[in-house]
Amino acid sequence: MALLSPTRFLQIHTSAVPRRRKPSPSVACSAENPDLDLSPARSSIPSLPAAPSDRKSNLAVFASATAGVCAASGGGFLFHFSSPPPPSGGGIGGGGGGWGWGSDGGGFWNNVFSPLPASASEDDQVSGVEWDSHGLPANIIVQLSKLSGLKRYKISEILFFDRRRSSTVVGTEDSFFEMVSLRPGGVYTKVQLQKELESLATCGMFERVDLDCKTKADGTLALTVSFVESTWQGAESFQCINVGLMQQSKQVEMDLDMTDKEKLEYIRMQERDYRRRIERSRSCLLPEPVQNEVVSMLRDQGKVTARLLQRIRDRVQRWYHDEGYACAQVVNFGNLNTRQVVCEVVEGDITQLSVQFLDKLGNVCEGNTQLAVIHRELPNQLRPGHVFNIEAGKQALRNINSLSLFSNIEVNPRPDEKSEGGIIVEIKLKELEQKSAEVSTEWSIAPGNFGRPTLTSIQPGGTVSFEHRNINGLNRSIVGSVTSSNLINPQDDLSFKIDYVHPYVDGVTNPRNRTFRASCFNSRKLSPVFTGGPGADEVPPVWIDRAGIKANITENFTRQSKFTYGLVMEEISTRDETSSVCTHGVRALPSGGLSMDGPPTTLSGTGTDRMVFAQANITRDNTRFINGAVVGQRDVFQLDQGLGIGSNYPFFNRHQLSSTRFIQLRSVEEGAGKLPPPILVMHGHYGGCVGDLPSYDAFTLGGPYSVRGYNMGELGACRNILELAAELRVPIRNTYIYSFIEHGTDLGSSKDVKGNPTEFFRRVGHGSSYGAGVKLGMVRAEYAVDNNSGTGAIFFRFGERF
Amino acid sequence: MLDFRKWVSNQIISNNLLSARPFRFFVDDITNEEASSREDTGSTSGTRLARDSQSHHIPATEIPASQHLITAESSQAGQGYHDWNADQLSKVEELQIKFLRIVHRMGMTPESIIVSQVLYRLQISSLIRAGDSDVKRPVFKVNKAWLAASQLEAAGRPDLDFSLRILVLGKTGVGKSSTINSILGQQMLATNAFQPATNHIQEIVGTVKGINVTVIDTPGLSASCSNMHQNRKLLHSIKRFVRKSQPDVVLYIDRLDVMNRGYSDYPLLKLITDVFGSSIWFNTVLVMTHSSSHPPEGPSGLPVAYDSFVHKCTKIIQHYVRQAVSNAQFETPAVLVENHPMCRTNTKGEKVLPNGQVWLHQFLLLCAATKVLADANLLLKFQDSFQLTPNSSRPPSLPHILSSLLRPRSLPTANDIDNDDADGVLDNDEDEDDYDNLPPFRILTKAQFQKLSKVQRNAYLDELDYRETLYLKKQWKEELRRQRETMLHHNNDSTSNDGNEDIASQEVMQVSDLVIPLNFDADYPVHRFRCVLGHDQWTVRPVLDSHGWDHDVGFDGINLEGSQEIRRNLQASLFAQMRKDKEDFSIQSECIAGFTDPKRYSLLTEVDLQTAANDLVCTVHGDAKFRNFKLNTTGGGLSVTKYGNMYFIGGKLENTLIIGRRSKIAANAGQIQGCGQVASGASIEATLRGKDYPIKDDKVTLGASILSFNKDVVLGGSVQTDFKATRTIKMSINANLNNQGLGQISIKTSTSEHIEIALVAIFSLVKALFQRKRTDVSVDQKNSLGY
């Protein structure tokens, strides 16, 4: 099997998948397609970082399946497996074409691809390590036929003897080595050896081939394969044709007692047939440069030899496999002994796409998911009529996985029994549980009367969570949770979240991809507006409680570019440390008390605001990864438009535009293990507010995503904001180091925020910083110096700044 | 954090009460070569004590207490110390006389507040030292000294060997140069009311009332926060300037008339503290210029009384200084100054303040007092436990360390199947009916299923369930077998072909986007967390802080996990969670290395690091386990914990007995001690697993534990059970109780079918809504009543 590049392929891809999770044991493809057993390696892709799902997203490995296919195609694509043994003397040497080599070679390639060697190697595994000594004197040459049929011989050495060159080569160096399935150290019976000889003789590589055994002193045999290589007339041109899905040409048995004329007629007919075949065949994907390369190989060689054909085959197949056409295979060479070599390739045309659902036991069952949902995730290249490409398969795998509906996804190419050379792409899916709910309740026990332990309250605290995914099989989902320390009579600590997602608003079959999403939830977060400036004394924190409903529609243009618009209804209440509603920011006084004259926290002044506003975000993002480094452009425009509904009839407009350019400074070759290019990142962010602006919605300056080196909000809170940043990234091994410089300013707009929180908490309103850092996986470790105080600090952050 | 701060301040207070001493000496100040650190702290505590005395707060017991302490300290010092001490005492006496001469010159009497404070303090310290060394000499009397001083002064002897070296700091335009001019009584420096007049550091020498005064004038600091960088530079250059000859007194100058509640120079004070170290404030005198300006109008519309205004302003600055040194009891003396040429003068032509004081005298006296006390400190070499940032810390809770010691440890291996358990299952799996032996079974379509009667449906689902269990079991066994084979395989040839994996693992694949928690913003910054599939063994995850900043995702910390097989049977793993921001740093990490011989024993070493408040808790733990019988495993462990300078040492013994395939009894006992405390505990736990372990994790666990600490004995018991209530409902009940009556019961129900149970949530939500409405109504009512 070593000859098949797909096996090489297999190694790459099985191990390509990192081994973070243990391989899931649930793989059930062997039942239907025994050929797939050739590669039992299964693996899974790792779960996403931080994705809180415990689902084992086990994606079956592609390559295993592919290898299976190729092995299967070895059986399935055979053209002339049952063709008669080759006529003697190079066959129709003078014919100069027609079937030429087709009849001559007979099952040449087919044998190469046939599973026979594989089975042979299985046999030798069965026989185990035990073997019998030949029981003959050392150093005598024994004919194959003289060997005992009962003994199991150990072959300790295999030599190749080219009679034409009269040279002996020890295995592995010669390209013929791979033709022989026998391996030094293996144990074989006479029958196996004879079979091997037969297969060698019929493979077409050799005009003559013999196996001789030489006894050795230690009871083992040294095998010599002496052969005469087949050769044909030199050729000057090369043509590659796709013979996949073509009807097999009928073979007319050549009658042995044909007259010469009849023979000539027969040959002519074959020639004609073949020409027609070439005409009918579709053109190959093989590009011109590779074809030229092959032509130059032909020219250099002069004569067409079996070895040369082998090299051509390798070259052609290598191109296909490098491009991801894993099922492509050179099945035959035709038109030998003419000026032109015709390479027949089965590229692996997809004839059918089938989607199957499996139950937990691996049986095929009905699925809940509508097929259209899956079909729209499949790349075009995977549809019938295209050549199967492993990259498209992987893409499909990824796309389907991103639906997060399935616990196990397999994409298998399988040879089509009905049309030869065709591939059926099978997608097997195991669905996740649709529904789940969990109620966990908790009671505390404390000493009560007479010190006896009693429940502190009969009302339990706890969490209720539920999810219903894939409603109607259309990937709609509703997920929710409620947590409180008292579920029956919830107090302030109630936290809730309900999220409904409705994809394919325009219909599953409509290519427009819009998703409706409605959520109702609350959150309690710290306000960066009410924080102190550098080195200032601690400002009592203000918590912003938000609760409300957000409904929006997201339209995906590409995977990363999208347009979102919707409505938000929220109630905001501001709370102080003791979680009671507060109306103004406070500051500690020298006397130890608190000054109550700080900036108002809400628009209404009561500590609670209600408002309705429209929201939109449009993102144009064409960044991509080049060897792990981001290159491209991203522009984001965001808009919040108050509608004058709510406390104090808030009417406002808040807009932001941010633009980031990742400029590649040097072009690099893309590929695994290659160094990423150095990159210059330029970033600008402008934000502005018009109208009523509550302090909690003011822009804040400073922070890991604003001006690094400062704390969140350390520079101020303002109506207009401008941030500029530049970063230079230099690759080092498989990561990069970077240095940056950033500046942020309030454009003098701090004073327009009610109560001027910037000044009240002694903040500057603008600032710049510089620093350097290193990226370690997803972690940024950086040293940033803020120019306002001139001090630096080390920061660790998850994710990117831009 | 807050707790810790409270705790620190408590610590300081208690510290003071224990050893309130007249002098605060800093060992590190003397050895430290940093600017102005050679001086010590006389002035501050001087005033403080004096204040105490004013408010009749000097408990007489204090002095004996401290004396006792110091006696204990110095009794080891030996005899040679005595002579030296006597010598020092006489020098102190000289100092006292010098000081009194200055007082005399200022026209003041020893009865004035500052003077009496200084004298009192000198006296007490001398007493202490004298008591220490048993020097038999009469402690000099103030009166006597005063007499001597007046005599010397009367004799007109000019050779007062006393010099002052003064460093002047302050913002621009507060009148640093002007102050210097008025002190020296002549126009030595150019001043400008509107522009910074001084642009470099310079030394001016002069004589005031027979005292040699050297003043170091510095350019003004900038008030704006944005110029901190320049300020820092300037301060550093001043620090370099004074490094060689350190000033005796530092003046921090500010204007009295611009003082208000919105005082915003705290960052500046903080910066000075950062650059010079907090000890600078011990030698600092606050100087308020423009002090004859009229006080502003008070809330009543009338000008505030001058004295109360001054008092208030002084308080404000002192408050911020206290904050800058983060010590609540620190107090810097303040003096008022008026430099204006039109300043009122008294009959002698001396400038006086609106309250009639001659400020120059006051000023010089304070400076002299500061210096004298500093010198005395130096002479007497007091060492004090009073420190601004205490580094001694509260001992951690021993029971917690103990429970972490007793916790069973294991290496997080790739396969989460317990090896012990696996053995049993594999050995006797023959008796199990196998999935493959089951009769063929037809999976029904949905339509067919709908047609079934209820009984049939149940039967069908039960059958499916049964088959699934068997199927999973089969797969599990296969998995196990494969693992074993690979293990054997590895044994045979240890050279695994890693080369292949390395090439392959670098394949670039973009991970799908991270799910970001819901928020009300238009922004959805997934792009920050996009990445290419990592190819390292580390798993990095963000830590979500759901109470983070508003308008921020809240991914705040980093969670790092990874494990690696170093050699065969030797594995290491790391788990760490860390956060590093501008100021705060926290880490919690566990690093385990373990050697396992699958047949007989396993050894584990664990290093834990954790931040607690400002300290690092470091634990080293060693653990060994031996399988002495087929089903019995015995182990022991030792651990050392370091917290601050405290060490805790603990040990434990444990035993695990497996009975049959499904039950297990584990017992352990351990003790930990350190800092004179001992905690010991033991626990026993029995587990009974369900029939289908490990496919289904039904189990019952009973546990009991005992813990003794500080003569308290706590007995506790716990029950935990996981089971399947019906085919689709899983329940887990957990209860624990101890003999102090504390405990918890929790019930967890999860289902994949009957999601109706989630309707409980609706009840809570509705209830919450109603409640909110009610409070709203009541608030409205209140409002309407109010107006």
mmCIF file of C-alpha atoms in Angstrom, chain B residues 24 26 29 39-45 278-284 327 330 332-333 370 386 388:
data_model
loop_
_atom_site.group_PDB
_atom_site.id
_atom_site.type_symbol
_atom_site.label_atom_id
_atom_site.label_comp_id
_atom_site.label_asym_id
_atom_site.label_seq_id
_atom_site.Cartn_x
_atom_site.Cartn_y
_atom_site.Cartn_z
ATOM 1 C CA ARG B 24 10.205 55.889 65.685
ATOM 2 C CA PHE B 26 13.991 53.014 61.083
ATOM 3 C CA ASP B 29 16.331 54.231 56.909
ATOM 4 C CA GLU B 39 16.866 60.977 58.899
ATOM 5 C CA ASP B 40 14.317 59.565 61.088
ATOM 6 C CA THR B 41 11.009 60.242 62.291
ATOM 7 C CA GLY B 42 11.130 62.387 65.293
ATOM 8 C CA SER B 43 8.939 65.208 64.297
ATOM 9 C CA THR B 44 5.934 63.266 63.351
ATOM 10 C CA SER B 45 5.501 61.087 66.279
ATOM 11 C CA SER B 278 7.435 57.096 52.520
ATOM 12 C CA SER B 279 10.075 57.983 55.090
ATOM 13 C CA ILE B 280 10.428 61.405 53.517
ATOM 14 C CA TRP B 281 7.258 62.441 55.248
ATOM 15 C CA PHE B 282 8.775 61.869 58.662
ATOM 16 C CA ASN B 283 11.030 64.821 58.069
ATOM 17 C CA THR B 284 8.586 66.967 56.272
ATOM 18 C CA ASN B 327 -0.976 55.012 57.399
ATOM 19 C CA PHE B 330 0.536 59.714 60.547
ATOM 20 C CA THR B 332 2.935 65.963 59.531
ATOM 21 C CA PRO B 333 3.440 69.279 61.258
ATOM 22 C CA THR B 370 12.712 68.110 63.409
ATOM 23 C CA PHE B 386 6.558 50.524 63.839
ATOM 24 C CA LEU B 388 4.329 51.607 57.548
#
